[in-house]
Coordinates of C-alpha atoms and ligand atoms in Angstrom, one line a residue:
M1 CA -36.1 4.8 33.2
M2 CA -38.5 7.2 31.7
R3 CA -42.2 7.9 31.7
L4 CA -43.7 9.3 28.6
S5 CA -45.8 11.7 30.6
Q6 CA -42.6 13.4 31.9
M7 CA -40.6 13.2 28.7
L8 CA -40.2 15.7 25.9
F9 CA -42.1 13.4 23.6
V10 CA -43.6 15.0 20.5
T11 CA -44.5 13.0 17.4
L12 CA -45.8 14.3 14.2
R13 CA -48.5 12.9 12.0
E14 CA -47.4 14.9 9.0
E15 CA -44.3 14.3 7.0
P16 CA -41.8 17.1 7.5
A17 CA -41.4 19.1 4.3
E18 CA -37.7 19.3 4.6
A19 CA -37.2 15.5 4.5
E20 CA -36.7 13.5 1.3
I21 CA -35.7 10.0 2.4
P22 CA -37.6 7.6 4.8
S23 CA -35.1 7.6 7.6
H24 CA -35.0 11.4 7.7
K25 CA -38.8 11.7 7.7
L26 CA -39.2 9.1 10.4
L27 CA -36.5 10.5 12.7
V28 CA -38.1 13.9 12.6
R29 CA -41.7 12.5 12.9
A30 CA -40.8 10.3 15.8
G31 CA -39.1 13.2 17.7
F32 CA -35.5 11.9 17.5
I33 CA -34.1 15.0 15.8
R34 CA -35.0 18.6 15.0
R35 CA -33.4 20.7 12.4
I36 CA -31.9 24.0 13.7
G37 CA -30.3 25.2 10.5
S38 CA -29.0 23.8 7.2
G39 CA -27.2 20.6 8.1
I40 CA -27.5 21.3 11.8
Y41 CA -29.6 19.1 14.0
S42 CA -30.5 18.7 17.7
Y43 CA -30.2 15.2 18.9
L44 CA -33.1 14.8 21.2
P45 CA -33.1 12.4 24.2
L46 CA -34.2 9.3 22.2
M47 CA -31.6 10.0 19.5
W48 CA -28.9 10.7 22.0
R49 CA -29.5 7.2 23.5
V50 CA -29.1 5.6 20.1
L51 CA -25.9 7.6 19.4
Q52 CA -24.5 6.6 22.8
K53 CA -25.2 3.0 22.0
V54 CA -23.5 3.1 18.7
S55 CA -20.6 5.0 20.3
Q56 CA -20.3 2.3 22.9
I57 CA -20.2 -0.5 20.4
V58 CA -17.6 1.4 18.4
R59 CA -15.6 2.1 21.6
E60 CA -15.7 -1.6 22.7
E61 CA -14.5 -2.8 19.3
M62 CA -11.8 -0.2 19.0
N63 CA -10.5 -0.9 22.5
A64 CA -10.4 -4.6 21.7
T65 CA -7.8 -3.9 19.0
G66 CA -5.6 -2.0 21.5
A67 CA -6.5 1.4 20.2
Q68 CA -6.7 4.1 22.9
E69 CA -9.5 6.7 23.3
C70 CA -8.6 10.4 23.6
L71 CA -10.2 13.7 22.7
L72 CA -8.6 16.2 20.5
P73 CA -9.4 19.9 20.1
Q74 CA -12.0 21.0 17.6
L75 CA -10.4 24.5 17.4
Q76 CA -7.3 24.0 15.3
P77 CA -4.7 26.7 14.6
S78 CA -4.1 27.4 11.0
E79 CA -0.4 26.9 11.3
L80 CA -0.9 23.1 11.6
W81 CA -2.9 23.1 8.4
K82 CA -0.4 25.3 6.6
E83 CA 2.4 22.8 7.6
S84 CA 0.5 20.0 6.0
G85 CA -0.4 22.2 3.0
R86 CA -4.1 21.8 3.4
W87 CA -5.2 25.2 4.8
D88 CA -5.9 26.9 1.5
T89 CA -7.6 23.8 -0.1
Y90 CA -9.8 23.3 3.0
T91 CA -10.8 26.9 3.7
K92 CA -10.9 28.3 0.1
A93 CA -10.8 25.7 -2.7
E94 CA -12.9 22.9 -1.3
G95 CA -14.1 25.3 1.4
I96 CA -15.1 22.4 3.6
M97 CA -13.5 23.8 6.7
F98 CA -15.2 26.5 8.8
S99 CA -12.6 29.0 9.8
L100 CA -12.4 32.0 11.9
V101 CA -10.1 34.8 13.2
D102 CA -9.9 35.2 17.0
R103 CA -9.5 38.5 18.9
Q104 CA -5.8 38.3 18.6
Q105 CA -6.1 38.0 14.8
R106 CA -5.1 34.3 14.8
E107 CA -6.7 32.1 12.2
L108 CA -8.4 28.9 13.4
G109 CA -10.3 26.2 11.7
L110 CA -13.1 24.0 13.2
G111 CA -11.9 20.4 12.9
P112 CA -13.4 18.6 9.9
T113 CA -10.8 15.8 10.5
H114 CA -7.7 15.5 12.7
E115 CA -4.6 14.4 10.8
E116 CA -2.8 17.7 11.5
V117 CA -3.5 17.7 15.2
I118 CA -2.7 14.1 15.8
T119 CA 0.5 14.2 13.7
T120 CA 1.6 17.2 15.8
V121 CA 1.0 15.2 19.0
A122 CA 3.0 12.3 17.6
K123 CA 5.7 14.5 16.4
E124 CA 6.2 16.0 19.8
M125 CA 5.7 12.8 21.9
I126 CA 7.1 9.9 19.9
Q127 CA 10.8 9.8 19.4
S128 CA 11.7 6.1 19.2
Y129 CA 10.6 3.0 17.3
R130 CA 10.1 1.5 20.8
Q131 CA 7.0 3.7 21.2
L132 CA 5.4 2.3 18.1
P133 CA 3.0 1.2 16.9
V134 CA 0.4 3.4 18.6
H135 CA -3.3 4.0 17.7
L136 CA -5.4 6.8 19.1
Y137 CA -9.0 7.4 18.4
Q138 CA -11.8 9.8 19.5
I139 CA -15.5 10.1 19.2
Q140 CA -16.4 13.7 18.6
T141 CA -18.4 16.3 16.7
K142 CA -16.9 17.2 13.4
F143 CA -17.6 20.3 11.4
R144 CA -17.8 20.4 7.6
D145 CA -19.3 23.1 5.5
E146 CA -20.7 20.6 3.0
I147 CA -21.9 22.0 -0.3
R148 CA -25.1 20.0 -0.2
P149 CA -26.1 19.2 3.4
R150 CA -29.0 16.8 3.1
F151 CA -30.9 13.8 4.3
G152 CA -30.8 14.8 7.9
L153 CA -27.9 13.2 9.7
M154 CA -26.6 11.5 6.6
R155 CA -24.8 14.6 5.4
G156 CA -24.7 17.2 8.1
R157 CA -22.5 20.2 8.6
E158 CA -22.0 19.1 12.2
F159 CA -21.9 15.4 12.9
I160 CA -20.4 12.7 15.1
M161 CA -17.5 10.7 13.9
K162 CA -15.2 8.2 15.4
D163 CA -11.8 8.9 13.9
G164 CA -8.6 7.0 14.7
Y165 CA -5.0 7.4 13.6
S166 CA -2.3 4.9 13.8
F167 CA 1.5 5.4 13.7
H168 CA 4.0 2.8 12.6
T169 CA 7.6 2.1 11.9
D170 CA 6.8 0.5 8.5
E171 CA 4.2 -0.6 6.0
E172 CA 4.0 -4.1 7.4
S173 CA 3.0 -2.8 10.9
L174 CA 0.5 -0.5 9.3
K175 CA -1.1 -3.4 7.3
K176 CA -1.5 -5.3 10.5
T177 CA -3.5 -2.5 12.1
Y178 CA -5.4 -1.9 8.9
Q179 CA -6.5 -5.6 8.9
D180 CA -7.5 -5.3 12.6
M181 CA -9.6 -2.2 11.7
D182 CA -11.2 -4.0 8.8
Q183 CA -12.3 -6.7 11.3
A184 CA -13.3 -4.2 13.9
Y185 CA -15.5 -2.3 11.5
R186 CA -17.2 -5.6 10.4
N187 CA -17.8 -6.4 14.0
I188 CA -19.3 -2.9 14.7
L189 CA -21.7 -3.0 11.8
T190 CA -22.7 -6.6 12.5
R191 CA -23.4 -5.8 16.1
C192 CA -25.4 -2.7 15.1
G193 CA -27.6 -5.0 13.1
L194 CA -26.7 -3.6 9.7
A195 CA -26.5 -5.3 6.3
F196 CA -23.3 -3.9 4.8
R197 CA -20.6 -4.5 2.2
P198 CA -16.9 -3.6 2.5
V199 CA -15.7 -2.2 -0.9
E200 CA -12.5 -1.0 -2.5
A201 CA -12.5 2.7 -2.4
D202 CA -10.8 5.6 -4.2
S203 CA -7.8 6.8 -2.2
G204 CA -7.8 10.0 -4.2
A205 CA -4.7 11.9 -4.7
I206 CA -3.3 10.8 -1.3
G207 CA -2.1 7.5 -2.9
G208 CA -1.2 5.1 -0.1
S209 CA -1.5 1.4 -0.6
G210 CA -5.2 1.1 -0.2
S211 CA -8.5 2.1 1.3
Q212 CA -11.7 0.5 1.9
E213 CA -15.2 1.8 2.5
F214 CA -18.0 0.2 4.5
M215 CA -21.3 0.6 2.7
V216 CA -24.6 0.1 4.4
L217 CA -26.8 -1.2 1.6
A218 CA -29.9 1.0 1.0
E219 CA -31.7 2.5 -2.0
A220 CA -31.2 6.0 -0.6
G221 CA -27.4 5.6 -0.6
E222 CA -25.5 8.3 -2.4
D223 CA -22.9 5.8 -3.6
E224 CA -23.0 3.1 -6.2
V225 CA -21.3 -0.1 -5.5
L226 CA -20.3 -2.6 -8.2
Y227 CA -19.8 -6.2 -7.1
T228 CA -19.7 -9.8 -8.3
D229 CA -22.0 -12.5 -7.0
D230 CA -19.0 -14.8 -6.2
G231 CA -18.2 -12.3 -3.4
I232 CA -14.7 -11.8 -4.7
Y233 CA -15.0 -8.3 -6.0
A234 CA -16.7 -5.2 -4.7
A235 CA -15.8 -1.6 -5.3
N236 CA -17.1 1.9 -5.2
L237 CA -18.1 3.0 -8.7
E238 CA -15.5 5.8 -8.3
K239 CA -12.8 3.1 -8.1
A240 CA -14.2 0.1 -9.9
V241 CA -12.4 -1.6 -12.8
S242 CA -13.8 -4.1 -15.3
L243 CA -13.5 -5.5 -18.8
P244 CA -15.7 -3.6 -21.3
I245 CA -17.4 -5.5 -24.0
N246 CA -15.2 -6.2 -27.0
A247 CA -15.0 -3.7 -29.8
E248 CA -16.5 -4.7 -33.1
V249 CA -14.4 -4.9 -36.2
S250 CA -14.6 -1.6 -38.1
P251 CA -16.1 -1.8 -41.6
F252 CA -14.1 1.2 -42.7
I253 CA -10.8 0.1 -44.3
T254 CA -9.6 3.3 -45.8
Y255 CA -8.9 6.6 -44.1
E256 CA -11.3 9.2 -45.4
K257 CA -13.1 12.3 -44.3
R258 CA -16.9 12.0 -44.4
A259 CA -19.7 14.6 -44.2
T260 CA -21.7 13.7 -41.1
P261 CA -24.3 16.3 -40.7
H262 CA -26.3 16.6 -37.4
S263 CA -24.0 13.9 -35.8
D264 CA -22.6 15.7 -32.8
T265 CA -23.3 12.9 -30.4
I266 CA -22.0 9.3 -30.5
E267 CA -25.5 8.0 -30.8
K268 CA -26.4 10.1 -33.8
L269 CA -23.0 9.5 -35.4
A270 CA -23.2 5.7 -35.0
K271 CA -26.7 5.8 -36.5
F272 CA -25.7 8.0 -39.4
L273 CA -22.7 5.9 -40.3
G274 CA -24.5 2.6 -39.4
C275 CA -21.6 1.5 -37.2
S276 CA -21.0 0.4 -33.7
P277 CA -20.1 3.0 -31.0
T278 CA -17.3 0.7 -30.1
I279 CA -15.3 1.7 -33.2
I280 CA -15.6 5.4 -32.5
V281 CA -13.0 7.4 -30.6
K282 CA -14.9 9.9 -28.5
N283 CA -13.0 13.1 -27.6
V284 CA -14.1 14.7 -24.4
L285 CA -12.9 18.1 -23.4
Y286 CA -12.4 19.1 -19.7
E287 CA -11.3 22.2 -18.0
A288 CA -9.1 21.5 -14.9
I289 CA -8.2 24.4 -12.6
Y290 CA -5.1 23.8 -10.6
D291 CA -4.4 25.3 -7.2
N292 CA -2.0 27.8 -8.6
G293 CA -4.7 29.3 -10.7
L294 CA -3.7 27.7 -13.9
T295 CA -6.4 26.3 -16.1
V296 CA -5.4 23.2 -18.2
L297 CA -7.6 22.1 -21.0
V298 CA -7.7 18.3 -21.1
L299 CA -8.6 16.3 -24.1
V300 CA -9.6 12.7 -23.3
N301 CA -10.0 10.0 -25.9
I302 CA -12.3 7.2 -24.9
R303 CA -14.2 4.5 -26.8
G304 CA -17.6 5.8 -28.0
D305 CA -19.7 3.4 -25.9
Q306 CA -17.8 4.3 -22.7
D307 CA -17.9 7.1 -20.2
V308 CA -15.2 9.0 -18.4
N309 CA -15.0 8.4 -14.6
E310 CA -14.2 11.9 -13.4
V311 CA -12.8 10.7 -10.1
K312 CA -10.2 8.6 -11.9
L313 CA -9.5 11.5 -14.3
Q314 CA -9.1 13.9 -11.4
N315 CA -6.5 11.5 -9.8
E316 CA -4.5 11.4 -13.1
L317 CA -4.6 15.2 -13.2
V318 CA -3.4 15.5 -9.6
K319 CA -0.5 13.1 -10.4
L320 CA 0.5 15.6 -13.2
A321 CA 0.2 18.6 -10.9
P322 CA 4.0 19.0 -10.6
T323 CA 4.2 19.4 -14.4
Y324 CA 2.1 22.5 -14.0
Q325 CA 4.0 23.7 -10.8
A326 CA 0.9 23.0 -8.8
N327 CA 0.0 20.7 -5.9
T328 CA -3.6 19.7 -6.7
V329 CA -6.6 20.2 -8.8
L330 CA -9.3 22.4 -7.5
S331 CA -12.0 21.8 -10.1
L332 CA -12.7 19.7 -13.1
K333 CA -15.6 20.2 -15.4
V334 CA -16.8 19.9 -19.0
P335 CA -16.7 23.5 -20.3
D336 CA -19.9 24.9 -21.8
G337 CA -19.9 27.2 -24.9
I338 CA -19.4 30.3 -22.8
A339 CA -16.4 28.8 -21.0
I340 CA -14.9 27.7 -24.3
Q341 CA -15.2 31.2 -25.7
K342 CA -12.9 32.4 -23.0
W343 CA -9.9 30.6 -24.4
A344 CA -10.7 29.4 -27.9
N345 CA -9.9 31.8 -30.7
S346 CA -12.6 30.3 -33.0
P347 CA -15.9 28.6 -32.4
L348 CA -15.7 24.9 -31.4
N349 CA -18.3 22.3 -31.9
C350 CA -17.3 19.6 -29.4
G351 CA -19.2 16.9 -31.3
Y352 CA -16.6 17.0 -34.1
I353 CA -13.3 17.4 -32.5
A354 CA -10.4 15.0 -33.1
P355 CA -7.5 13.7 -30.9
N356 CA -5.2 16.1 -32.8
L357 CA -7.2 19.3 -32.0
S358 CA -4.6 22.0 -32.5
D359 CA -3.0 23.8 -29.6
D360 CA -3.3 27.0 -31.7
L361 CA -6.9 27.0 -30.8
I362 CA -6.0 28.3 -27.4
S363 CA -5.9 32.0 -28.0
Q364 CA -3.7 32.8 -25.1
N365 CA -1.1 30.8 -26.8
K366 CA 0.3 33.9 -28.4
E367 CA 0.6 35.8 -25.1
Q368 CA 1.6 33.1 -22.6
S369 CA 4.6 30.9 -22.8
P370 CA 4.4 27.7 -20.7
L371 CA 5.1 28.2 -17.0
T372 CA 6.2 31.8 -17.1
P373 CA 4.6 33.5 -14.1
L374 CA 1.0 32.9 -14.6
D375 CA -1.8 35.3 -13.9
K376 CA -4.7 33.9 -12.0
G377 CA -7.2 32.6 -14.5
G378 CA -4.5 31.9 -17.1
Y379 CA -4.7 29.0 -19.6
Y380 CA -2.0 26.6 -20.2
P381 CA -1.2 27.0 -23.9
R382 CA -1.3 23.3 -24.8
F383 CA -4.0 20.7 -24.4
L384 CA -3.2 17.9 -22.0
R385 CA -4.0 14.8 -24.1
L386 CA -4.9 11.5 -22.4
A387 CA -6.2 8.3 -24.0
D388 CA -8.2 5.9 -22.1
A389 CA -7.1 2.3 -22.4
T390 CA -10.3 1.4 -24.4
V391 CA -9.0 3.3 -27.5
K392 CA -5.5 2.0 -27.5
D393 CA -6.1 -1.1 -29.6
L394 CA -8.8 0.3 -31.9
T395 CA -8.0 0.1 -35.6
N396 CA -9.8 1.8 -38.5
F397 CA -11.7 3.8 -36.1
V398 CA -14.1 6.7 -36.5
T399 CA -13.4 10.1 -34.9
G400 CA -14.0 13.8 -35.4
A401 CA -12.4 15.8 -38.2
N402 CA -12.0 19.1 -36.3
Q403 CA -14.6 20.6 -38.6
S404 CA -18.3 21.0 -37.8
G405 CA -20.3 18.4 -39.8
F406 CA -17.4 16.1 -40.6
H407 CA -15.8 13.0 -39.2
V408 CA -13.0 10.7 -40.3
V409 CA -13.4 7.0 -40.7
G410 CA -10.8 4.2 -41.1
A411 CA -8.3 6.1 -38.8
N412 CA -5.4 4.5 -37.0
W413 CA -3.0 5.5 -34.3
G414 CA 0.5 6.0 -35.5
T415 CA -0.5 6.8 -39.1
D416 CA -3.3 9.3 -38.7
F417 CA -3.1 10.3 -35.0
T418 CA -0.5 10.1 -32.3
L419 CA -1.6 8.0 -29.4
P420 CA -1.4 10.1 -26.3
T421 CA -0.4 8.8 -22.8
V422 CA -2.7 5.8 -22.0
V423 CA -4.5 5.9 -18.7
D424 CA -7.5 4.2 -17.1
V425 CA -10.2 6.8 -16.8
R426 CA -13.1 4.6 -17.8
K427 CA -16.3 4.3 -15.7
A428 CA -17.1 0.7 -15.0
A429 CA -20.7 -0.2 -15.2
A430 CA -23.1 -2.9 -14.1
G431 CA -23.1 -5.7 -16.7
D432 CA -19.3 -5.4 -17.4
R433 CA -17.2 -8.5 -17.1
S434 CA -15.1 -8.7 -14.0
L435 CA -11.3 -8.7 -14.2
H436 CA -10.8 -11.7 -11.9
D437 CA -13.2 -13.9 -13.8
S438 CA -14.8 -12.8 -17.0
S439 CA -17.8 -15.1 -16.5
Q440 CA -18.7 -12.9 -13.5
L441 CA -20.7 -9.8 -14.5
L442 CA -20.7 -6.7 -12.3
Q443 CA -23.9 -6.1 -10.3
S444 CA -24.9 -2.7 -9.0
A445 CA -26.2 -1.7 -5.6
R446 CA -26.6 1.5 -3.7
G447 CA -24.9 2.1 -0.5
I448 CA -24.4 4.6 2.3
E449 CA -20.7 5.1 3.2
V450 CA -20.6 4.7 6.9
G451 CA -16.9 4.0 7.4
H452 CA -13.6 4.5 5.6
I453 CA -10.3 2.9 6.5
F454 CA -7.2 4.2 4.9
Q455 CA -3.5 3.5 4.6
L456 CA -2.1 7.0 4.6
G457 CA 1.6 6.2 4.4
T458 CA 3.9 9.1 5.1
K459 CA 1.9 12.0 3.5
Y460 CA 1.3 13.9 6.7
S461 CA 4.3 12.9 8.7
Q462 CA 6.6 13.9 5.8
A463 CA 4.9 17.2 5.2
M464 CA 4.9 18.0 9.0
G465 CA 8.3 16.7 9.8
A466 CA 7.0 14.1 12.2
T467 CA 9.8 11.5 12.5
F468 CA 11.1 8.8 14.8
I469 CA 14.5 7.1 15.2
N470 CA 14.4 3.4 14.0
E471 CA 16.4 0.5 15.4
Q472 CA 19.4 1.4 13.1
G473 CA 19.4 5.0 14.4
E474 CA 18.0 6.5 11.3
E475 CA 15.4 9.2 11.3
L476 CA 12.3 8.3 9.4
P477 CA 8.8 9.7 9.0
F478 CA 5.9 7.8 10.7
V479 CA 3.9 5.5 8.5
M480 CA 0.3 6.3 9.2
G481 CA -3.2 4.9 8.9
C482 CA -6.5 6.6 9.5
Y483 CA -9.9 5.1 10.2
G484 CA -13.2 6.9 10.2
I485 CA -16.7 5.9 11.0
G486 CA -19.7 8.2 10.9
V487 CA -21.5 7.5 14.2
S488 CA -24.5 9.8 13.4
R489 CA -24.7 8.7 9.8
L490 CA -24.6 5.1 10.9
A491 CA -27.4 5.6 13.3
Q492 CA -29.7 7.0 10.6
S493 CA -28.7 4.4 8.1
A494 CA -29.9 1.8 10.5
V495 CA -33.4 3.4 10.1
E496 CA -33.0 3.6 6.4
Q497 CA -32.5 -0.2 6.4
S498 CA -35.2 -1.0 8.9
Y499 CA -38.7 0.6 8.9
D500 CA -42.2 -0.2 7.7
K501 CA -45.2 1.9 6.8
D502 CA -45.9 2.6 10.5
G503 CA -42.5 3.7 11.6
I504 CA -39.0 2.8 12.7
I505 CA -37.9 -0.8 13.6
W506 CA -34.7 -0.3 15.6
P507 CA -32.2 -3.1 15.7
V508 CA -32.2 -4.2 19.4
A509 CA -28.5 -3.4 19.9
I510 CA -28.9 0.3 19.2
A511 CA -32.6 0.9 20.0
P512 CA -33.0 3.8 22.4
Y513 CA -34.9 1.5 24.8
H514 CA -35.5 -2.2 24.7
A515 CA -39.1 -2.2 25.7
M516 CA -42.1 0.0 26.2
V517 CA -44.9 -0.7 28.7
I518 CA -48.2 0.7 27.5
I519 CA -51.2 1.4 29.7
P520 CA -54.1 1.4 27.3
N521 CA -56.5 3.0 29.8
T522 CA -54.9 5.1 32.6
S523 CA -58.2 5.3 34.5
D524 CA -58.2 1.5 35.0
S525 CA -56.3 1.2 38.2
E526 CA -55.5 -2.5 37.7
Q527 CA -53.8 -1.7 34.3
V528 CA -51.9 1.1 36.0
K529 CA -50.8 -1.1 38.9
V530 CA -49.5 -4.0 36.8
A531 CA -47.8 -1.6 34.3
E532 CA -46.0 0.3 37.1
Q533 CA -44.8 -2.9 38.6
L534 CA -43.5 -4.3 35.3
Y535 CA -41.9 -1.0 34.5
Q536 CA -40.0 -1.1 37.8
D537 CA -39.1 -4.8 37.5
L538 CA -38.0 -4.6 33.9
N539 CA -35.7 -1.7 34.6
K540 CA -34.3 -3.3 37.7
A541 CA -33.5 -6.4 35.6
G542 CA -31.5 -4.2 33.2
I543 CA -34.1 -4.1 30.5
E544 CA -34.3 -0.4 29.4
T545 CA -37.9 0.3 29.5
L546 CA -40.2 3.2 28.8
L547 CA -43.6 3.6 30.4
D548 CA -46.4 5.1 28.3
D549 CA -48.5 6.5 31.2
R550 CA -49.9 9.4 29.2
N551 CA -53.5 10.2 29.4
E552 CA -54.1 9.5 25.7
R553 CA -56.3 7.1 23.8
A554 CA -54.9 3.6 23.4
G555 CA -54.9 4.0 19.6
V556 CA -52.7 7.1 19.8
K557 CA -50.3 5.2 22.1
F558 CA -50.0 2.2 19.8
K559 CA -49.4 4.5 16.8
D560 CA -46.7 6.3 18.6
A561 CA -45.1 3.1 19.7
D562 CA -45.0 1.8 16.1
L563 CA -43.5 5.1 15.0
V564 CA -40.8 5.2 17.6
G565 CA -39.8 1.6 17.0
I566 CA -38.9 0.3 20.4
P567 CA -38.3 -3.5 19.8
F568 CA -40.7 -4.9 22.4
R569 CA -44.0 -3.7 23.6
I570 CA -45.9 -4.8 26.7
V571 CA -49.6 -3.9 26.9
T572 CA -51.5 -4.2 30.1
G573 CA -54.9 -4.7 28.5
R574 CA -57.7 -7.2 28.1
S575 CA -55.8 -10.4 29.1
L576 CA -55.0 -8.9 32.6
K577 CA -58.1 -10.8 33.9
D578 CA -56.2 -14.1 33.1
G579 CA -53.1 -12.8 34.8
K580 CA -51.5 -12.0 31.4
V581 CA -50.2 -9.1 29.4
E582 CA -49.7 -8.8 25.6
L583 CA -46.2 -8.9 24.2
V584 CA -45.8 -7.4 20.7
K585 CA -42.6 -7.5 18.7
R586 CA -42.2 -4.3 16.7
A587 CA -40.4 -5.9 13.8
N588 CA -43.2 -8.3 12.7
K589 CA -46.0 -7.1 14.9
E590 CA -46.2 -10.7 16.3
S591 CA -48.2 -10.7 19.4
Q592 CA -48.6 -13.2 22.2
D593 CA -50.1 -13.2 25.7
I594 CA -47.7 -14.1 28.5
A595 CA -48.1 -14.5 32.2
I596 CA -47.1 -11.3 34.1
S597 CA -44.6 -13.4 36.1
E598 CA -42.8 -14.4 32.9
V599 CA -42.4 -10.9 31.4
V600 CA -39.0 -10.2 32.7
S601 CA -37.5 -13.6 31.9
T602 CA -39.1 -13.6 28.4
L603 CA -37.8 -10.2 27.5
K604 CA -34.3 -11.0 28.9
H605 CA -34.2 -14.0 26.7
L606 CA -35.4 -12.0 23.6
I607 CA -32.9 -9.2 24.2
I608 CA -29.9 -11.3 24.9
G609 CA -30.8 -13.6 22.0
N610 CA -30.6 -10.6 19.7
Ligands
ATP1 P1 -18.5 11.5 1.9 O1 -17.8 11.0 0.7 O2 -19.8 10.9 2.2 O3 -18.5 13.0 2.0 P2 -16.0 11.4 3.3 O4 -15.2 10.6 2.3 O5 -15.8 12.9 3.3 O6 -17.5 11.1 3.1 P3 -14.5 10.7 5.6 O7 -13.7 12.0 5.6 O8 -13.8 9.4 5.3 O9 -15.8 10.9 4.7 O10 -15.2 10.6 7.0 C1 -15.4 9.4 7.7 C2 -16.9 9.1 7.9 O11 -17.6 10.2 8.4 C3 -17.6 8.7 6.6 O12 -17.4 7.4 6.2 C4 -19.0 9.1 7.0 O13 -19.6 7.9 7.6 C5 -18.9 10.2 8.0 N1 -19.2 11.5 7.3 C6 -18.5 12.2 6.5 N2 -19.0 13.4 6.2 C7 -20.2 13.4 6.8 C8 -21.3 14.3 6.9 N3 -21.2 15.5 6.3 N4 -22.3 14.0 7.7 C9 -22.4 12.9 8.4 N5 -21.4 12.0 8.4 C10 -20.3 12.2 7.6
MG2 MG1 -17.1 14.3 2.5

């Protein structure tokens, strides 16, 4: 129960300058959240109620699968992260983890995620297959030093997450829990009243046999989702695969070098030569920095009309890390002129390079032999050459001539150039044909990633020596899964999906209150009396109800009620003389007069029906 006259209730007429997207503006204006620092927010009483409701739905659905709730420490000793091999990446390279040194000079991190902690617990407490499978989860504040905190709770540096971790004897058992989680997440999002789409997701370098993200569909989403109308395929753009359009037949039948002035982009080149971009081999240069300090120059060949998917490329480079005596890739970017000067011993016009760009170009070549102890900032003396699958079957193609102002036409793999290792690093796009049915074209939508479920496999258990004894008496690493859902992000994305020009429209299941009783005129004793009684009765009946008993003009109260978005509003106004009150549905502003005696039962019906 709560009276607005006694509540910390402050609404803003003005749009907050800090906010870019509707849900962020509305949550600040309606007094749900206040910014304290970059990516740091106070959850005020109304928001806290929403977050608790979301948490409760999450909890119920998790418990229904047999998962058990616990609470793990946020202060995490560095030793754990050193065991898993993530300390340096998380504190330095990616820098996503806040870390500190305590008064005893011990290093600690503030938990951005809990694989290390939970794996340690399992390692110490689970010895036998008889104790498996087991699934623990928690709902807790996470800390991440995001590079670009933004959009309020969408990308905070301190936010609430439900994270769960399951331990299994084998993949089959893991898959079962993974399926259960898929269903649990669908249930959670449906109950929260959200329109969402589960999509195939990039599992990054971790590998594992699969991962799926749950996308709340909204224009403000940071992710792009590609899907087919038949409902069979949906994937994050980072992961998506498709069939590109067919390449045209090249008109160039003999290999020759041609002057192609001012043609340093595919568009200009295709125009100059009067050919299709689909017969051009584009050569894109990247600089990859591995975690041992080594920089590797990567030359990717891809069809002229296609683009490189840098997530896929990064994954390929991580797979190759052992070749460079490294574990992972810290950064991947297209080098600019200044960056190129650092390693190239002659000027390089990237618009004219060919797949056989000479390794001699890398000036350090003379000084550094491969994989001798490498100085920080050293360059690997040879290009890493990768061909995207789109160039593999091209014949008589056009590509650079390694000379500014010149290209070659009529080129072929085998005779003119060596085909490098073929990989899939192509970015799928809306309009591409789908792989499962080429009559289905990929559609694009924007989404907010609210959940991610992941088959981890043995990555952490192996690294941290977390093992059990199986039925045959063999010692094996746990097979693991992990499942995250962003509670605070989810709550805000509900607003992003449901608002109008006047304010928030909360889905009933996660609204901070179900109903709000408004007294238009607090000096009218009849209005006050009826409102007070309804306020008591409704709350007694389990309908969470606010009372707007402030000494404000009716117009102000109605505006605030619209802004705050409580699903049902009861107004003790004009119709009181007929023994009635006005019931207004926030979602569609539909209003009806109902008998005072029917308010409780009507609202009960409406709320349960939702
Ligand atoms: P993103 O790609 O958006 O950074 P992530 O892949 O890092 O997300 P996970 O590590 O899988 O996310 O975390 C699980 C869930 O926690 C995400 O699906 C998301 O809902 C939420 N989440 C992650 N980072 C943040 C953040 N900075 N602020 C709020 N919620 C977050
Ligand atoms: Mg992240």
